[in-house]
Coordinates of C-alpha atoms in Angstrom, one line a residue:
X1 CA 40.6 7.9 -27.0
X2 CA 40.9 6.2 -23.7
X3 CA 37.9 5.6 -21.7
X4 CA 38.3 5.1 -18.0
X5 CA 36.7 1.8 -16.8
X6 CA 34.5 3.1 -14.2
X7 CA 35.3 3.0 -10.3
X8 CA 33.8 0.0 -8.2
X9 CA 31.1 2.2 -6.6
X10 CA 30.1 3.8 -10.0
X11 CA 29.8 0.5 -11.4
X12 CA 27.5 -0.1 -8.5
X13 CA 25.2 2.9 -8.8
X14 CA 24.9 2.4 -12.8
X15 CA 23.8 -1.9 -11.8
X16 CA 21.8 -0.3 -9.2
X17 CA 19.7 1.9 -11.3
X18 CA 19.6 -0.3 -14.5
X19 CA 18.0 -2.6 -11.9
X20 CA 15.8 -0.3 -11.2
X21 CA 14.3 1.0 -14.1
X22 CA 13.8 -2.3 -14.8
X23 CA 11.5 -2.7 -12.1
X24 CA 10.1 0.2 -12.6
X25 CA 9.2 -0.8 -16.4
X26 CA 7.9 -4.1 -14.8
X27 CA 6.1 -2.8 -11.9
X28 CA 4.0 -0.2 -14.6
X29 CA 3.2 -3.3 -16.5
X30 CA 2.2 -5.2 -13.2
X31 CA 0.1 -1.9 -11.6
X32 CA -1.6 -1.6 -14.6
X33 CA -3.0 -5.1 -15.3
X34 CA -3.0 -5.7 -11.7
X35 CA -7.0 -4.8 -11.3
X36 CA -7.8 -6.7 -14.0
X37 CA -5.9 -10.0 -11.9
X38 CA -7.9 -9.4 -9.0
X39 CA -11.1 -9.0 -10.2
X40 CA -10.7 -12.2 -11.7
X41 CA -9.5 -13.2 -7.8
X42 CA -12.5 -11.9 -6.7
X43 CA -14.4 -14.1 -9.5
X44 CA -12.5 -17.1 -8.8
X45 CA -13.0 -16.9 -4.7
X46 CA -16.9 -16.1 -5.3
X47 CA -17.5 -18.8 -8.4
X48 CA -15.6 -21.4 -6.5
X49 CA -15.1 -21.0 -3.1
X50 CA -13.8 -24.5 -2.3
X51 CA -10.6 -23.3 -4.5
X52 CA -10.5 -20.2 -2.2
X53 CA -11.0 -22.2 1.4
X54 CA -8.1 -24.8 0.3
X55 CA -5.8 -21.8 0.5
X56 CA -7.3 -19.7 3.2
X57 CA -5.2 -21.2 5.6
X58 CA -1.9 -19.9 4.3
X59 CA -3.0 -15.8 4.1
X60 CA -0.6 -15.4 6.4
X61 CA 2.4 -16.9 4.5
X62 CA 1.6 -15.2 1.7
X63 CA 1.5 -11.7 3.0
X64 CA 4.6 -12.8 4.5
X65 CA 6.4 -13.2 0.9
X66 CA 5.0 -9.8 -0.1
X67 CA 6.7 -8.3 2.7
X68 CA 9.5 -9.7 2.3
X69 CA 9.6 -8.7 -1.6
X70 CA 9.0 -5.2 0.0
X71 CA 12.3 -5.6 2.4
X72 CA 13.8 -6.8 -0.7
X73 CA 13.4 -3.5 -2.7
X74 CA 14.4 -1.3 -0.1
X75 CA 18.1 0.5 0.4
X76 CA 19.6 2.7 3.2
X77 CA 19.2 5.7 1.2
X78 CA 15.3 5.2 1.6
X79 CA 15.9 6.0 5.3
X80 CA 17.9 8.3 4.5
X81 CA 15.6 10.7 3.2
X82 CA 14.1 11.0 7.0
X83 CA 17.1 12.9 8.0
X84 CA 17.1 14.5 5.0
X85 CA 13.6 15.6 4.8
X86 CA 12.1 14.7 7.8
X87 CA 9.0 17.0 7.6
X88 CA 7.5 16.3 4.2
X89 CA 8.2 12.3 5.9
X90 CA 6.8 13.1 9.5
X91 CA 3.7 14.7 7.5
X92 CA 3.0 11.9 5.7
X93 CA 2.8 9.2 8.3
X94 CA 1.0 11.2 10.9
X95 CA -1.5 12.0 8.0
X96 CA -1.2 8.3 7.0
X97 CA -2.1 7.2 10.7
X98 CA -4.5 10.0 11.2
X99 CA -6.5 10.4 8.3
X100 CA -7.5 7.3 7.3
X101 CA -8.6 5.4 10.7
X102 CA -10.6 8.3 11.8
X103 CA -12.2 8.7 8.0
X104 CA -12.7 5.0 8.6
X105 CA -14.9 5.2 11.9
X106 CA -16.6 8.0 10.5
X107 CA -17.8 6.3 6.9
X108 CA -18.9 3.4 9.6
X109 CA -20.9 5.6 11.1
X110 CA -22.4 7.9 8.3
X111 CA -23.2 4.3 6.6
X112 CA -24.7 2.8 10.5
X113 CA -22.3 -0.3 9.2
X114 CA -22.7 -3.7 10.9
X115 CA -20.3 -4.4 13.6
X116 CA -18.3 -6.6 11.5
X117 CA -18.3 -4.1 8.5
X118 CA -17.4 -1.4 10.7
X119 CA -14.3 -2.7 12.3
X120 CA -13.4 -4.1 8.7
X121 CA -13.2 -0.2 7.4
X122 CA -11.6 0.5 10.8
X123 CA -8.8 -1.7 10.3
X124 CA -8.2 -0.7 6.8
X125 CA -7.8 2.9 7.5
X126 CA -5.7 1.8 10.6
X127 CA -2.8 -0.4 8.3
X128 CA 0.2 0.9 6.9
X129 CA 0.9 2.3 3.2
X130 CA 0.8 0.1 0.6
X131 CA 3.5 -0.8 -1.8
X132 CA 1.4 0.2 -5.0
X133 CA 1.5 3.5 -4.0
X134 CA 5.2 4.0 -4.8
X135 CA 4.1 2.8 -8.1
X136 CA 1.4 4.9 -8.5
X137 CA 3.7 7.8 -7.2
X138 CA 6.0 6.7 -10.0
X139 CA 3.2 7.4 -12.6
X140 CA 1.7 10.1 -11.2
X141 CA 5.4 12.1 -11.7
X142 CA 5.1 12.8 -7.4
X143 CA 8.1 11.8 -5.5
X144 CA 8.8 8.5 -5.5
X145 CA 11.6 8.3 -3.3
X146 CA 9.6 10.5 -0.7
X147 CA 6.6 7.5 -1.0
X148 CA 9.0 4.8 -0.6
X149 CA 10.3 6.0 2.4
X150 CA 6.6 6.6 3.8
X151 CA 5.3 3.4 2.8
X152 CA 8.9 1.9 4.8
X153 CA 8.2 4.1 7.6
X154 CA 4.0 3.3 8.2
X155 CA 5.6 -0.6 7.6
X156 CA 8.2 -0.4 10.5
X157 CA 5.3 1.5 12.7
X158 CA 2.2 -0.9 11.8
X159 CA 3.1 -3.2 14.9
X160 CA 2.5 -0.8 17.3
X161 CA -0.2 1.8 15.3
X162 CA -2.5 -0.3 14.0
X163 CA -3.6 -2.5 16.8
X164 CA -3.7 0.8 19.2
X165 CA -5.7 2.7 16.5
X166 CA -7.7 -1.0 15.7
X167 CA -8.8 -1.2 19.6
X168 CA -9.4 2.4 20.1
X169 CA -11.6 2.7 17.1
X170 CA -13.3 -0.7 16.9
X171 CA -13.4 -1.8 20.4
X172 CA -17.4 -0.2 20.6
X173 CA -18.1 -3.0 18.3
X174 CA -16.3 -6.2 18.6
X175 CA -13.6 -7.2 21.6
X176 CA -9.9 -6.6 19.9
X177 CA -6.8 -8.4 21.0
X178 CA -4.2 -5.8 20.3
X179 CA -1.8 -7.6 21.8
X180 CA -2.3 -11.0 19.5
X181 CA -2.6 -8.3 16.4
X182 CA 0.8 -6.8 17.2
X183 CA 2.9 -10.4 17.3
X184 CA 0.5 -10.9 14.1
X185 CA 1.9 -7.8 12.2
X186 CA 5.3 -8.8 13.6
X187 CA 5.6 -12.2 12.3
X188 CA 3.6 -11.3 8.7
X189 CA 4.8 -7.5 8.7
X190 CA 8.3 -6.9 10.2
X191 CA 10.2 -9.5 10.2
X192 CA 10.0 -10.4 6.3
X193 CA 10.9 -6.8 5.9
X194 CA 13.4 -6.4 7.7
X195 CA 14.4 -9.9 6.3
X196 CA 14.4 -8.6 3.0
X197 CA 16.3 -5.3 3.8
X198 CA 19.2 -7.5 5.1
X199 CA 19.2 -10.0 2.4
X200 CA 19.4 -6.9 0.1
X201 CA 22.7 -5.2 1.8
X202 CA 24.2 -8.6 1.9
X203 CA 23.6 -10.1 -1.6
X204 CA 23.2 -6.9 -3.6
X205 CA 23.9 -8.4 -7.0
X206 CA 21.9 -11.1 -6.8
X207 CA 19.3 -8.9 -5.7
X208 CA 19.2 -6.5 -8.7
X209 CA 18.6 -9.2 -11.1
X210 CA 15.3 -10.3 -9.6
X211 CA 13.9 -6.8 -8.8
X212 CA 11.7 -6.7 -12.3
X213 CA 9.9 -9.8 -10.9
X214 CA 9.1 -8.5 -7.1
X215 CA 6.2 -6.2 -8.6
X216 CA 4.9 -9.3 -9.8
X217 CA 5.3 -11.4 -6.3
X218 CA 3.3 -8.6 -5.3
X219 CA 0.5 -8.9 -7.1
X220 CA 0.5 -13.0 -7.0
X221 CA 0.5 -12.5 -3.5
X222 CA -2.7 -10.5 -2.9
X223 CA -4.3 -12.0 -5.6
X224 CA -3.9 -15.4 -4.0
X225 CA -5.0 -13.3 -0.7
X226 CA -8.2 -11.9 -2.0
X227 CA -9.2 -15.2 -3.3
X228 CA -9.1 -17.1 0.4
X229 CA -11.3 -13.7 1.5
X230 CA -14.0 -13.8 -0.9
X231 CA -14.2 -17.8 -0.5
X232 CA -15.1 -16.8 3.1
X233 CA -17.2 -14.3 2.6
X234 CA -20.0 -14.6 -0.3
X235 CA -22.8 -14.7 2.0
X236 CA -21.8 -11.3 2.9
X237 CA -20.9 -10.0 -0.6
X238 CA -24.6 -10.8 -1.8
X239 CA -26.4 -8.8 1.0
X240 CA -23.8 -5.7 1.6
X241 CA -21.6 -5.9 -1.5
X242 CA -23.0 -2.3 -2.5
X243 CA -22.6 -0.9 1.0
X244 CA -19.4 -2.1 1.6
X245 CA -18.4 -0.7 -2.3
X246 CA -19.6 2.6 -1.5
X247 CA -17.9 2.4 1.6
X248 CA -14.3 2.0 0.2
X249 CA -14.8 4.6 -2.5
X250 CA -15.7 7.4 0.0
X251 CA -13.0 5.8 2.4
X252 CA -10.1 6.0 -0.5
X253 CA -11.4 9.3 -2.3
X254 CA -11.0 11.1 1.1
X255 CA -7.6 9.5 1.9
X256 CA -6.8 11.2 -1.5
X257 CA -8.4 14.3 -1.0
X258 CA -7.2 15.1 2.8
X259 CA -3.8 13.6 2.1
X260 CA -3.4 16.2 -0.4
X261 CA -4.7 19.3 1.5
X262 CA -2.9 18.1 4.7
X263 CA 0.3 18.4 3.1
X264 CA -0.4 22.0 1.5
X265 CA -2.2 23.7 4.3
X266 CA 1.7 22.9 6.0
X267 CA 3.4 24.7 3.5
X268 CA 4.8 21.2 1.0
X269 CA 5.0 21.5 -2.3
X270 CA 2.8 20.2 -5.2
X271 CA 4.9 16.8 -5.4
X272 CA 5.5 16.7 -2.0
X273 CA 1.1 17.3 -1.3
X274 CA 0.5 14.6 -5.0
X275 CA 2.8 12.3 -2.6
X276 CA 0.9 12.2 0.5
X277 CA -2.3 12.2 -1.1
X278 CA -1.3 8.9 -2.8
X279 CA 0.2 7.1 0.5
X280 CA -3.1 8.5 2.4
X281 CA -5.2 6.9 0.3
X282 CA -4.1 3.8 -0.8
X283 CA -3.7 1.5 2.1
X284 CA -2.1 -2.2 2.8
X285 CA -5.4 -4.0 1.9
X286 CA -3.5 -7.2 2.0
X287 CA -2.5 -6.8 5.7
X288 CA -6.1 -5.9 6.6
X289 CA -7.4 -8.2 5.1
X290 CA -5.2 -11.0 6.7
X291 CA -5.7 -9.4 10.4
X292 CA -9.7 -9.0 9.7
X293 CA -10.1 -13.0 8.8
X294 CA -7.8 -13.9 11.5
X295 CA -8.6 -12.0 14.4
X296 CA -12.4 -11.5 13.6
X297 CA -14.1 -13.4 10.8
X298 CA -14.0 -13.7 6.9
X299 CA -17.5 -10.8 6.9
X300 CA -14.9 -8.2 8.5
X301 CA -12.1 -9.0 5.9
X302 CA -15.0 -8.1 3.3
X303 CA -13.8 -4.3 2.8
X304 CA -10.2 -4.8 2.6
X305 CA -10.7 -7.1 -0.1
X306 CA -13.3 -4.9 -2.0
X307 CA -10.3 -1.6 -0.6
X308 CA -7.6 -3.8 -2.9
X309 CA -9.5 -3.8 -6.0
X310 CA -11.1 -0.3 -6.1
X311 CA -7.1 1.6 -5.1
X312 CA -5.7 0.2 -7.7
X313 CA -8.6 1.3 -10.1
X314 CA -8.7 4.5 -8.6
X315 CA -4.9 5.0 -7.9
X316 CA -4.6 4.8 -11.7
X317 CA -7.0 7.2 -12.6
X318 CA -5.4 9.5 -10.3
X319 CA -1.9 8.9 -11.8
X320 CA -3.3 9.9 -15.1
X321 CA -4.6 13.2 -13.8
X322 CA -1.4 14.3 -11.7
X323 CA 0.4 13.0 -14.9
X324 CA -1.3 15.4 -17.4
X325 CA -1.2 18.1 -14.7
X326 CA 2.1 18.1 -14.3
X327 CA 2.9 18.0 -17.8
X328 CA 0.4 21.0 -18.0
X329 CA 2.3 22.8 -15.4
X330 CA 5.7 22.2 -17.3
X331 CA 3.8 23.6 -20.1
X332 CA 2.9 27.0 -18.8
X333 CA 5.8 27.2 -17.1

């Protein structure tokens, strides 16, 4: 029996997704070992700081690369999904840029943080999604395509959001240039995304054989990041490590929480609420932490460092609990 050779754009879609359940198969394997990396990050920039200030210069370039691994793993059907299913989408990033920098300012408060603490947590709540949370999506069984498209969305916004929402939060405790943050977020943000996207419609192919290893440029990436941040800032881990810890817990566990009942009290469904509650909570720590040494000092960078380790700890447990939820769900139903 003859089997047709399949069509050109069949061929495509069956490259396209053996590429990516690759990635996915290597991202898992990166998202799960990935706390374990930076912690020893942390170690390394605290233990030997001198290691951690010969890079410090280059934050930049490497947040860069990880956006530009983002553009890299996007495709026009991401967007899609906004016409598609623009509310579940338009819930998410207003929750996104409304839950988290006002949780932010209020942790600040509850906690009477020091200025540079403050605006530290601030900026944090006030990035963009971060690109674990697809993965953690992915394990939790939520929607993954629904969080990639969030976490592209937040991206494309973050020029203009988080310097407004950084200088309307923060700007009680320490002067903000929005305008330098913006061209800051462009350079390290938007163009290496949008770099990325383009590179991926053009070269396609080539592309979907290096997917697997973008989870990992990922993690190299913010690994190499937290390490120039905690060189910078070990004076400040020794007197308000536990402050700033407790800090980012409440911070991320409210993200989660609010995410969650932000979606339901408007009528999404459980994947859809599982969905936003995971891009809520889990933030672009890299970014913040990049924009917090930069524009303020290595102190203020202090939670988004401490934010990268503890949401991918807690982003994990959480997968496991939606996981065996869902599966409980399928059971009894």
């Amino acid at each position: 029996m003859n089997i047709p050779a399949p069509t050109p754009d069949a061929a495509a879609t069956q490259r396209a997704a053996s590429a990516r359940t690759s990635e996915d198969r290597s991202a898992r394997i990166a998202v799960t070992i990935f706390p374990a990396l930076i912690l020893a990050a942390a170690a390394l920039g605290f233990f030997v700081p001198t290691a951690g200030q010969a890079i410090a210069p280059f934050t930049a370039i490497f947040l860069g690369v990880i956006m530009f691994a983002m553009g890299l793993t996007l495709t026009l059907p991401d967007f899609a999904l906004v016409a598609k299913r623009p509310l579940p989408v338009l819930i998410g990033v207003v929750s996104q840029y409304l839950i988290m920098p006002l949780v932010g300012l209020g942790v600040a408060l509850l906690l009477q943080l020091p200025p540079e603490l403050a605006v530290g947590v601030i900026l944090v709540g006030s990035a963009p999604g971060g690109t674990s949370s697809n993965v953690i999506a992915y394990l939790s069984k939520a929607d993954t395509a629904l969080s990639v498209t969030m976490t592209s969305i937040s991206t494309l916004l973050a020029p203009l959001l988080t310097p407004l929402l950084t200088l309307w939060l923060a700007g009680s405790y320490l002067p903000v240039d929005a305008g330098a943050m913006a061209m800051s977020i462009v350079q390290m943000v938007l163009i290496p995304v949008v770099g990325g996207l383009v590179v991926r419609l053009l070269l396609g192919k080539l592309v979907d054989k290096v997917l697997p290893a973008l989870p990992w440029v990922s993690v190299a990436g913010i690994s190499l990041v937290v390490i120039a941040v905690v060189s910078g800032s070990t004076d400040a881990i020794v007197s308000a490590g536990a402050i700033v810890l407790l800090a980012v817990v409440l911070h991320n566990g409210l993200g989660y929480l609010l995410g969650y009942w932000a979606a339901r009290l408007l009528k999404q469904g459980e994947r859809a609420a599982r969905t936003t509650s995971i891009e809520v909570g889990m933030q672009n720590s890299g970014l913040a932490a990049t924009l917090a040494a930069s524009a303020f000092s290595p102190a203020a960078a202090l939670p988004a460092a401490i934010f990268s380790i503890w949401h991918n700890l807690s982003g994990a447990m959480l997968a496991m609990y939606y996981r065996r939820s869902a599966d409980r769900r399928r059971a009894n139903g």
